[in-house]
CSV table of C-alpha atoms and ligand atoms in Angstrom, one decimal:
chain,number,residue,atom,x,y,z
A,1,MET,CA,92.4,-97.4,291.3
A,2,THR,CA,93.8,-95.0,288.9
A,3,THR,CA,96.6,-92.6,289.7
A,4,ARG,CA,96.1,-89.1,288.2
A,5,ILE,CA,99.2,-87.0,288.0
A,6,LEU,CA,99.1,-83.3,287.3
A,7,GLY,CA,102.1,-82.5,285.0
A,8,ILE,CA,103.7,-79.0,284.8
A,9,GLU,CA,106.2,-77.9,282.2
A,10,SER,CA,107.9,-74.5,281.8
A,11,SER,CA,111.4,-75.3,280.6
A,12,CYS,CA,111.4,-73.1,277.5
A,13,ASP,CA,108.7,-71.1,275.8
A,14,GLU,CA,105.6,-73.2,276.4
A,15,THR,CA,103.7,-73.0,279.7
A,16,ALA,CA,101.9,-76.3,279.9
A,17,ALA,CA,99.8,-78.4,282.3
A,18,ALA,CA,98.2,-81.8,281.8
A,19,VAL,CA,96.5,-84.6,283.7
A,20,VAL,CA,97.5,-88.2,282.8
A,21,ALA,CA,96.0,-91.3,284.3
A,22,ASP,CA,98.4,-94.2,285.1
A,23,GLY,CA,101.1,-92.7,282.9
A,24,ARG,CA,99.2,-93.6,279.7
A,25,GLU,CA,95.8,-92.0,279.4
A,26,ILE,CA,95.7,-88.2,278.7
A,27,LEU,CA,92.8,-86.7,280.5
A,28,SER,CA,93.7,-83.1,279.5
A,29,ASN,CA,96.7,-81.4,277.9
A,30,ILE,CA,96.9,-77.6,277.8
A,31,VAL,CA,99.8,-75.7,276.1
A,32,ALA,CA,100.1,-71.9,276.1
A,33,SER,CA,102.8,-71.2,273.5
A,34,GLN,CA,104.8,-68.0,273.6
A,35,VAL,CA,105.9,-68.1,270.0
A,36,ASP,CA,104.1,-64.9,269.1
A,37,ILE,CA,106.0,-63.0,271.8
A,38,HIS,CA,109.5,-64.3,270.8
A,39,ARG,CA,108.9,-64.3,267.0
A,40,LYS,CA,110.1,-60.7,266.4
A,41,TYR,CA,113.4,-61.6,268.1
A,42,GLY,CA,113.9,-64.7,266.0
A,43,GLY,CA,114.4,-66.9,269.1
A,44,VAL,CA,113.4,-67.3,272.7
A,45,VAL,CA,114.2,-64.3,275.0
A,46,PRO,CA,114.7,-65.8,278.5
A,47,GLU,CA,113.5,-62.7,280.4
A,48,LEU,CA,110.3,-62.5,278.4
A,49,ALA,CA,109.8,-66.2,278.7
A,50,SER,CA,109.9,-66.3,282.5
A,51,ARG,CA,107.6,-63.3,282.8
A,52,GLU,CA,105.1,-65.0,280.5
A,53,HIS,CA,105.3,-68.3,282.4
A,54,LEU,CA,104.4,-66.3,285.6
A,55,ARG,CA,101.3,-64.9,283.8
A,56,GLN,CA,100.2,-68.2,282.4
A,57,ILE,CA,100.9,-70.8,284.9
A,58,VAL,CA,97.8,-70.4,287.1
A,59,PRO,CA,95.3,-70.2,284.3
A,60,VAL,CA,96.9,-73.1,282.4
A,61,VAL,CA,96.9,-75.4,285.5
A,62,ARG,CA,93.3,-74.4,286.1
A,63,GLU,CA,92.3,-75.2,282.5
A,64,ALA,CA,94.1,-78.6,282.7
A,65,LEU,CA,92.1,-79.5,285.8
A,66,ALA,CA,88.8,-78.3,284.2
A,67,GLY,CA,89.6,-80.3,281.1
A,68,ALA,CA,90.0,-83.4,283.2
A,69,ALA,CA,86.8,-82.6,285.2
A,70,MET,CA,88.9,-82.6,288.4
A,71,LYS,CA,89.5,-80.4,291.4
A,72,LEU,CA,93.0,-79.8,292.7
A,73,THR,CA,92.3,-82.1,295.7
A,74,ASP,CA,91.6,-85.0,293.2
A,75,VAL,CA,95.2,-85.0,292.0
A,76,ASP,CA,97.3,-87.9,293.3
A,77,ALA,CA,100.7,-86.4,292.7
A,78,ILE,CA,102.3,-83.4,290.9
A,79,GLY,CA,105.1,-84.0,288.4
A,80,VAL,CA,107.2,-81.0,287.4
A,81,THR,CA,110.0,-80.4,285.0
A,82,ARG,CA,113.2,-79.8,286.9
A,83,GLY,CA,115.5,-79.3,283.9
A,84,PRO,CA,117.2,-79.0,281.6
A,85,GLY,CA,116.1,-75.6,280.2
A,86,LEU,CA,116.1,-71.9,280.9
A,87,VAL,CA,116.6,-71.5,284.6
A,88,GLY,CA,114.2,-68.5,285.0
A,89,SER,CA,111.5,-70.4,283.1
A,90,LEU,CA,112.0,-73.6,285.0
A,91,LEU,CA,111.9,-71.8,288.4
A,92,VAL,CA,108.3,-70.7,287.7
A,93,GLY,CA,107.1,-74.3,287.2
A,94,VAL,CA,109.2,-75.8,290.0
A,95,THR,CA,108.1,-73.2,292.5
A,96,TYR,CA,104.5,-73.5,291.6
A,97,GLY,CA,104.6,-77.3,291.7
A,98,LYS,CA,106.3,-77.3,295.1
A,99,VAL,CA,103.7,-74.9,296.6
A,100,LEU,CA,100.8,-76.9,295.2
A,101,ALA,CA,102.3,-80.2,296.5
A,102,GLN,CA,102.9,-78.7,299.9
A,103,SER,CA,99.6,-77.1,300.3
A,104,LEU,CA,97.7,-80.2,299.1
A,105,GLY,CA,99.9,-82.6,301.0
A,106,LYS,CA,100.5,-84.6,297.8
A,107,PRO,CA,103.8,-86.1,296.5
A,108,LEU,CA,106.0,-84.0,294.2
A,109,ILE,CA,108.0,-85.7,291.5
A,110,ALA,CA,110.9,-84.0,289.7
A,111,VAL,CA,111.0,-84.9,286.0
A,112,ASN,CA,113.8,-84.6,283.6
A,113,HIS,CA,112.4,-82.8,280.5
A,114,LEU,CA,114.3,-85.3,278.3
A,115,GLU,CA,112.7,-88.3,280.0
A,116,GLY,CA,109.4,-86.5,279.2
A,117,HIS,CA,110.2,-86.5,275.5
A,118,VAL,CA,110.8,-90.3,275.7
A,119,HIS,CA,107.4,-90.8,277.4
A,120,ALA,CA,105.7,-88.7,274.7
A,121,VAL,CA,106.4,-91.5,272.3
A,122,LEU,CA,105.1,-94.1,274.7
A,123,LEU,CA,101.9,-92.1,275.3
A,124,GLU,CA,101.2,-92.1,271.6
A,125,ALA,CA,102.0,-95.8,271.4
A,126,ALA,CA,99.6,-96.5,274.2
A,127,ARG,CA,96.9,-94.4,272.5
A,128,ALA,CA,97.3,-96.5,269.3
A,129,SER,CA,97.4,-99.7,271.4
A,130,ARG,CA,100.9,-100.5,270.0
A,131,GLN,CA,103.3,-102.4,272.2
A,132,VAL,CA,106.9,-100.9,272.4
A,133,LYS,CA,109.6,-103.6,272.6
A,134,PHE,CA,112.8,-102.8,274.4
A,135,PRO,CA,115.7,-102.2,274.3
A,136,ALA,CA,115.3,-99.2,272.1
A,137,VAL,CA,117.3,-96.3,270.8
A,138,CYS,CA,115.7,-92.9,271.3
A,139,LEU,CA,116.5,-89.8,269.2
A,140,ILE,CA,115.4,-86.6,270.9
A,141,VAL,CA,115.6,-83.9,268.3
A,142,SER,CA,114.3,-80.4,269.0
A,143,GLY,CA,115.3,-76.7,268.9
A,144,GLY,CA,117.5,-77.2,272.0
A,145,HIS,CA,118.6,-80.8,271.8
A,146,THR,CA,119.8,-83.5,269.5
A,147,LEU,CA,120.6,-86.5,271.6
A,148,LEU,CA,120.7,-90.3,271.1
A,149,TYR,CA,120.1,-92.7,274.0
A,150,PHE,CA,120.0,-96.5,274.5
A,151,VAL,CA,116.9,-97.2,276.5
A,152,GLU,CA,116.2,-100.3,278.5
A,153,ALA,CA,113.0,-101.2,280.4
A,154,GLU,CA,112.2,-103.2,283.5
A,155,PRO,CA,108.7,-103.8,284.9
A,156,ALA,CA,107.5,-101.1,287.3
A,157,LEU,CA,106.5,-102.2,290.7
A,158,GLY,CA,102.7,-102.1,291.3
A,159,ASP,CA,101.5,-101.8,287.7
A,160,ALA,CA,102.1,-104.6,285.2
A,161,ARG,CA,101.5,-102.3,282.3
A,162,ALA,CA,104.0,-99.7,283.3
A,163,VAL,CA,107.8,-99.8,282.7
A,164,LYS,CA,110.7,-98.2,284.5
A,165,LEU,CA,113.3,-97.0,282.0
A,166,SER,CA,117.0,-96.6,282.2
A,167,TYR,CA,119.2,-94.6,279.8
A,168,ARG,CA,122.6,-94.6,278.4
A,169,ARG,CA,123.8,-91.7,276.3
A,170,LEU,CA,125.1,-92.7,272.9
A,171,GLY,CA,125.8,-89.3,271.3
A,172,GLY,CA,124.6,-85.8,270.8
A,173,THR,CA,125.2,-82.8,268.7
A,174,ARG,CA,128.6,-81.2,268.8
A,175,ASP,CA,127.2,-77.8,267.8
A,176,ASP,CA,123.7,-76.8,266.7
A,177,ALA,CA,120.6,-78.8,267.5
A,178,ALA,CA,118.8,-79.9,264.3
A,179,GLY,CA,115.8,-77.6,265.1
A,180,GLU,CA,118.2,-74.7,265.6
A,181,ALA,CA,119.6,-75.3,262.1
A,182,TYR,CA,116.0,-75.1,260.7
A,183,ASP,CA,115.4,-71.9,262.6
A,184,LYS,CA,118.7,-70.3,261.4
A,185,VAL,CA,118.2,-71.3,257.8
A,186,ALA,CA,114.7,-69.9,257.9
A,187,ARG,CA,116.0,-66.6,259.2
A,188,VAL,CA,118.6,-66.4,256.4
A,189,LEU,CA,116.0,-67.1,253.8
A,190,GLY,CA,113.3,-64.9,255.2
A,191,LEU,CA,110.9,-67.8,256.1
A,192,GLY,CA,109.9,-66.7,259.6
A,193,TYR,CA,110.2,-68.2,263.1
A,194,PRO,CA,110.1,-71.1,264.0
A,195,GLY,CA,111.5,-72.3,260.7
A,196,GLY,CA,110.8,-76.0,261.0
A,197,PRO,CA,107.1,-76.3,260.0
A,198,VAL,CA,107.4,-73.9,257.0
A,199,ILE,CA,110.6,-75.5,255.7
A,200,ASP,CA,109.1,-79.0,256.2
A,201,GLN,CA,106.3,-78.0,253.8
A,202,LEU,CA,108.3,-76.0,251.3
A,203,ALA,CA,111.0,-78.6,251.0
A,204,ALA,CA,108.4,-81.1,249.7
A,205,VAL,CA,107.3,-78.9,246.8
A,206,VAL,CA,110.2,-79.6,244.5
A,207,PRO,CA,111.6,-83.1,244.8
A,208,ARG,CA,115.4,-83.3,245.3
A,209,ASN,CA,117.3,-84.0,242.1
A,210,GLY,CA,120.9,-84.6,243.0
A,211,SER,CA,121.8,-85.2,239.3
A,212,ARG,CA,121.0,-81.6,238.2
A,213,PRO,CA,124.4,-80.0,237.6
A,214,ASP,CA,123.2,-76.7,239.2
A,215,ALA,CA,121.6,-78.4,242.2
A,216,PRO,CA,123.1,-77.5,245.6
A,217,ARG,CA,124.7,-80.5,247.3
A,218,PHE,CA,125.7,-80.9,250.9
A,219,ALA,CA,127.9,-83.9,251.6
A,220,PRO,CA,127.2,-86.1,254.7
A,221,THR,CA,128.8,-84.6,257.8
A,222,LYS,CA,131.9,-86.5,258.9
A,223,ILE,CA,132.3,-86.9,262.6
A,224,ARG,CA,135.6,-87.8,264.1
A,225,GLY,CA,135.6,-89.8,267.3
A,226,ASN,CA,132.1,-90.9,268.5
A,227,ARG,CA,130.2,-92.2,265.5
A,228,TYR,CA,126.9,-91.4,267.2
A,229,ASP,CA,127.5,-87.7,267.5
A,230,PHE,CA,125.8,-85.2,265.2
A,231,SER,CA,126.7,-81.8,263.8
A,232,PHE,CA,124.5,-79.4,261.9
A,233,SER,CA,126.5,-76.2,261.8
A,234,GLY,CA,128.2,-77.4,258.6
A,235,ILE,CA,124.9,-77.7,256.7
A,236,LYS,CA,123.7,-74.4,258.1
A,237,THR,CA,126.8,-72.6,257.0
A,238,ALA,CA,126.7,-74.3,253.6
A,239,VAL,CA,123.2,-72.9,253.1
A,240,LEU,CA,124.4,-69.5,254.2
A,241,TYR,CA,127.4,-69.5,251.7
A,242,TYR,CA,125.1,-70.8,248.9
A,243,VAL,CA,122.8,-67.8,249.5
A,244,ARG,CA,125.7,-65.4,249.6
A,245,ALA,CA,127.1,-66.9,246.3
A,246,HIS,CA,123.7,-66.3,244.6
A,247,PRO,CA,122.9,-62.6,244.9
A,248,GLU,CA,119.8,-63.2,242.8
A,249,PHE,CA,118.2,-64.6,246.0
A,250,ALA,CA,118.2,-61.2,247.7
A,251,ALA,CA,115.1,-59.7,246.1
A,252,GLU,CA,113.0,-62.8,246.9
A,253,ILE,CA,114.2,-62.9,250.5
A,254,GLU,CA,113.2,-59.2,250.9
A,255,SER,CA,109.8,-59.9,249.4
A,256,ARG,CA,109.3,-62.8,251.9
A,257,ARG,CA,110.4,-60.6,254.8
A,258,GLU,CA,107.8,-58.0,253.7
A,259,ALA,CA,105.1,-60.7,253.7
A,260,LEU,CA,106.2,-61.8,257.2
A,261,ARG,CA,105.8,-58.2,258.4
A,262,GLU,CA,102.3,-58.3,257.0
A,263,GLY,CA,101.6,-61.4,259.1
A,264,LYS,CA,101.7,-63.8,256.1
A,265,ARG,CA,103.7,-66.6,257.7
A,266,LYS,CA,102.1,-69.8,256.4
A,267,ALA,CA,103.9,-72.0,253.8
A,268,ALA,CA,101.0,-71.3,251.4
A,269,ASP,CA,101.6,-67.6,251.7
A,270,LEU,CA,105.4,-67.8,251.2
A,271,GLN,CA,105.5,-70.5,248.5
A,272,PRO,CA,104.5,-68.1,245.7
A,273,LEU,CA,107.5,-65.9,246.8
A,274,CYS,CA,109.9,-68.8,246.5
A,275,GLY,CA,111.6,-69.4,243.1
A,276,PRO,CA,112.6,-72.9,242.0
A,277,ALA,CA,116.2,-72.4,243.1
A,278,THR,CA,115.1,-71.6,246.7
A,279,LEU,CA,112.8,-74.6,246.7
A,280,ARG,CA,115.7,-76.8,245.5
A,281,LEU,CA,117.9,-75.4,248.2
A,282,LEU,CA,115.3,-76.2,250.9
A,283,SER,CA,114.8,-79.7,249.7
A,284,GLU,CA,118.6,-80.3,249.7
A,285,PHE,CA,118.8,-78.8,253.2
A,286,GLN,CA,116.1,-81.0,254.6
A,287,PHE,CA,117.4,-84.1,252.8
A,288,SER,CA,120.8,-83.5,254.4
A,289,VAL,CA,119.5,-83.0,257.9
A,290,VAL,CA,117.2,-86.0,257.7
A,291,ARG,CA,120.1,-88.1,256.3
A,292,ASP,CA,122.4,-87.0,259.1
A,293,LEU,CA,119.8,-87.8,261.8
A,294,VAL,CA,118.7,-91.2,260.4
A,295,ARG,CA,122.0,-92.8,259.6
A,296,PRO,CA,123.7,-92.8,263.1
A,297,THR,CA,120.4,-93.6,264.8
A,298,LEU,CA,119.8,-96.7,262.8
A,299,GLU,CA,123.4,-97.8,262.9
A,300,ALA,CA,123.3,-97.6,266.7
A,301,ALA,CA,120.0,-99.6,266.8
A,302,GLU,CA,121.6,-102.3,264.7
A,303,GLU,CA,124.9,-102.4,266.5
A,304,LEU,CA,123.2,-102.6,269.9
A,305,HIS,CA,120.5,-105.0,268.8
A,306,ALA,CA,117.7,-102.7,269.7
A,307,ALA,CA,114.2,-103.8,268.7
A,308,THR,CA,112.8,-100.3,268.4
A,309,VAL,CA,113.6,-96.8,267.3
A,310,LEU,CA,111.9,-93.9,269.2
A,311,VAL,CA,112.0,-90.4,267.8
A,312,SER,CA,110.8,-87.4,269.8
A,313,GLY,CA,111.1,-83.6,270.1
A,314,GLY,CA,109.8,-80.7,267.9
A,315,VAL,CA,111.7,-81.9,264.8
A,316,ALA,CA,110.0,-85.3,265.1
A,317,ALA,CA,107.0,-83.6,263.6
A,318,ASN,CA,108.9,-83.4,260.3
A,319,ALA,CA,107.2,-85.3,257.5
A,320,GLU,CA,110.3,-86.3,255.6
A,321,LEU,CA,112.1,-87.4,258.9
A,322,ARG,CA,109.1,-89.6,259.9
A,323,LYS,CA,108.8,-91.2,256.4
A,324,THR,CA,112.5,-91.9,256.1
A,325,PHE,CA,112.7,-93.4,259.6
A,326,GLU,CA,109.6,-95.5,259.0
A,327,GLU,CA,110.9,-96.9,255.7
A,328,GLU,CA,114.6,-97.4,256.7
A,329,ALA,CA,113.7,-98.9,260.1
A,330,ALA,CA,111.3,-101.3,258.5
A,331,ARG,CA,113.9,-102.3,256.0
A,332,ARG,CA,116.1,-103.3,258.9
A,333,GLY,CA,113.3,-105.1,260.8
A,334,LEU,CA,113.1,-102.4,263.4
A,335,ALA,CA,109.8,-100.9,264.7
A,336,SER,CA,109.7,-97.1,264.8
A,337,PHE,CA,107.5,-94.9,266.9
A,338,PHE,CA,106.8,-91.1,266.9
A,339,PRO,CA,104.6,-88.9,269.1
A,340,SER,CA,101.6,-87.3,267.5
A,341,ARG,CA,102.5,-83.8,266.3
A,342,ALA,CA,101.0,-82.2,269.5
A,343,LEU,CA,103.1,-84.5,271.7
A,344,SER,CA,106.3,-83.9,269.6
A,345,THR,CA,106.7,-80.3,270.8
A,346,ASP,CA,107.0,-79.4,274.5
A,347,ASN,CA,103.9,-80.3,276.5
A,348,ALA,CA,103.1,-81.4,280.1
A,349,ALA,CA,101.3,-84.7,279.3
A,350,MET,CA,104.8,-86.2,278.7
A,351,ILE,CA,105.9,-84.8,282.0
A,352,ALA,CA,103.0,-86.4,283.9
A,353,ALA,CA,103.6,-89.7,282.1
A,354,ALA,CA,107.3,-89.7,282.9
A,355,ALA,CA,106.4,-89.0,286.5
A,356,TYR,CA,104.3,-92.1,286.9
A,357,PRO,CA,107.1,-94.8,287.2
A,358,HIS,CA,108.8,-92.5,289.7
A,359,PHE,CA,105.5,-92.3,291.6
A,360,LEU,CA,105.3,-96.1,291.7
A,361,ALA,CA,108.8,-96.3,292.9
A,362,GLY,CA,108.2,-93.7,295.6
A,363,GLU,CA,110.8,-91.4,294.2
A,364,PHE,CA,109.6,-88.1,295.6
A,365,ALA,CA,111.2,-84.7,295.7
A,366,GLY,CA,111.6,-82.7,298.9
A,367,GLU,CA,111.4,-79.0,299.7
A,368,GLU,CA,114.9,-78.5,298.6
A,369,LEU,CA,114.0,-79.2,294.9
A,370,ASP,CA,115.6,-76.6,292.6
A,371,ALA,CA,115.5,-75.9,288.9
A,372,GLU,CA,118.6,-77.2,287.0
A,373,ALA,CA,119.5,-75.5,283.7
A,374,VAL,CA,121.9,-78.3,282.9
A,375,LEU,CA,120.6,-81.8,283.8
A,376,PRO,CA,121.8,-84.8,281.8
A,377,LEU,CA,119.5,-87.7,281.5
A,378,ALA,CA,122.5,-90.1,281.5
B,1,KG4,O1,110.5,-79.5,271.2
B,1,KG4,P1,110.3,-78.1,270.8
B,1,KG4,O2,108.9,-77.5,270.8
B,1,KG4,O3,111.1,-77.1,271.7
B,1,KG4,C1,112.4,-77.3,272.1
B,1,KG4,O4,112.6,-78.0,273.1
B,1,KG4,O5,113.3,-76.8,271.4
B,1,KG4,O6,111.0,-77.9,269.3
B,1,KG4,C2,111.0,-76.7,268.6
B,1,KG4,C3,111.9,-76.9,267.4
B,1,KG4,C4,112.0,-75.6,266.6
B,1,KG4,O7,113.4,-75.5,266.3
B,1,KG4,C5,111.2,-75.9,265.3
B,1,KG4,O8,111.7,-75.2,264.1
B,1,KG4,C6,111.4,-77.4,265.1
B,1,KG4,O9,111.3,-77.9,266.5
B,1,KG4,N1,110.2,-77.9,264.4
B,1,KG4,C7,110.4,-78.6,263.2
B,1,KG4,C8,109.1,-78.9,262.7
B,1,KG4,N2,108.2,-78.5,263.7
B,1,KG4,C9,108.9,-77.9,264.7
B,1,KG4,N3,111.5,-78.9,262.5
B,1,KG4,C10,111.4,-79.5,261.3
B,1,KG4,N4,110.2,-79.9,260.8
B,1,KG4,C11,109.0,-79.6,261.5
B,1,KG4,N5,107.9,-80.0,261.0
B,2,ZN,ZN1,111.7,-80.2,274.6
C-alpha cells in the first residue's frame, strides 16, 4: 500500500502542487512561478502574489493530479504549507487545502515551509539511492531565509524507510538573507531579478585573485554572540560603496539596464556588457557569501558531531556554494547533500514529502487551521 499525498505550496511567489508517494517518490511536481510579474518591481509584491495564487491554484492542482495520472479521490491526504511566508499568499493554499480535505473526507496536514526545504534534500537523496545519516546540520538558504538547524531522526511508525525529524535552531541571519543580498547586488549592478542565477554564472567567468592590488576584498563578517549566526548586509553594503567609489561603472550599469529593458536577461546576454572590474567584483562578492555560509555550518557540524550536512533553499542551487560545501565537508569526513536545482527553489513536492511522517503519526490539522506568517521550525 502506498500513501499518495497531494502537496500544496503558496507561501511566496510560486504556486505549486505535487503528488509524492510514501514521502520519497515524486509522481508529479508542478510549479507556476510569478517571477515575470514581480520582476519590474525588483521583488515580490504581496498583493500581486496573492491575486496570482488565486488565479493559479486550481489549474496547478489539476495539472499535478493529471501528471500523476490520478483523480482527486485517489489522494490519501493533503499537505499544505501553513507558514512562514506572506500571509495573503499562504491563505490561498491553506483555504484551498482545507476545502479539498473537507469535501473529500481526507486528512489535512499542516506543513512548515522550512521543514519542506529539509525534505527537499531527502527527496533528492532518495532519488539517488543515497542514505542520509543523522544527526545532521541543515542550512536553509533562500531569498527569505538563512537558517541553521541541528536535525535528529527517529524511525517513523509504520514505515521502516521513513524518518521523523526533530529540529534545534543553531543560528540564522541577523539582517539580510543570502539570496536577498544576491538580489540587491544584482539590482545595484543592473543584472536583473532575481539576481542569484545570473551572478552565479558571471562570478565564475573571472577567477578570484585576492593578490591583485586593485582587487576588491571583503573581509569575513565578524559576528558577536552566537557563532552560528550570519550577516550579509555588510557584504552587500561593501559592494554598494565599491560601486559608488568607482564612477566608471555607471555607463556599464546603464547599458545592462537597457539590455534588461529589451528582455536580454541571461548571463550570456549580460556578460559582454560586464568589464573585467565588474566580473572581479562579482567573483569577490560570491566568494565572500559562500565563505560566510560554509564556515559556521561546518564548524557547527564538527562541534555537534553531525554525520551529514544538508543544504537547501534557492541559493543551494549556487554552483560555487555546492562545490565548496562538497569539498570542505569531504575534507572533514562529512557527507553533504543538496536538492536538485528544481527542488532547491520553492516547490510542493517537498511539502508533500514533509507531510508524510506527520501522516504516519496521525498529526492532522482541523478546521481551525490558519496561515501563519511567522512560524519558527524550532
Ligand atoms: O527558495 P527560493 O525560491 O524562494 C525563497 O523562499 O526566497 O529562493 C529564491 C532566492 C532568490 O533570492 C535568488 O536570487 C536565489 O534564491 N538564487 C540563487 C541562485 N538561484 C536562486 N542565489 C545564488 N545562486 C543561484 N544559483
Ligand atoms: Zn522557500
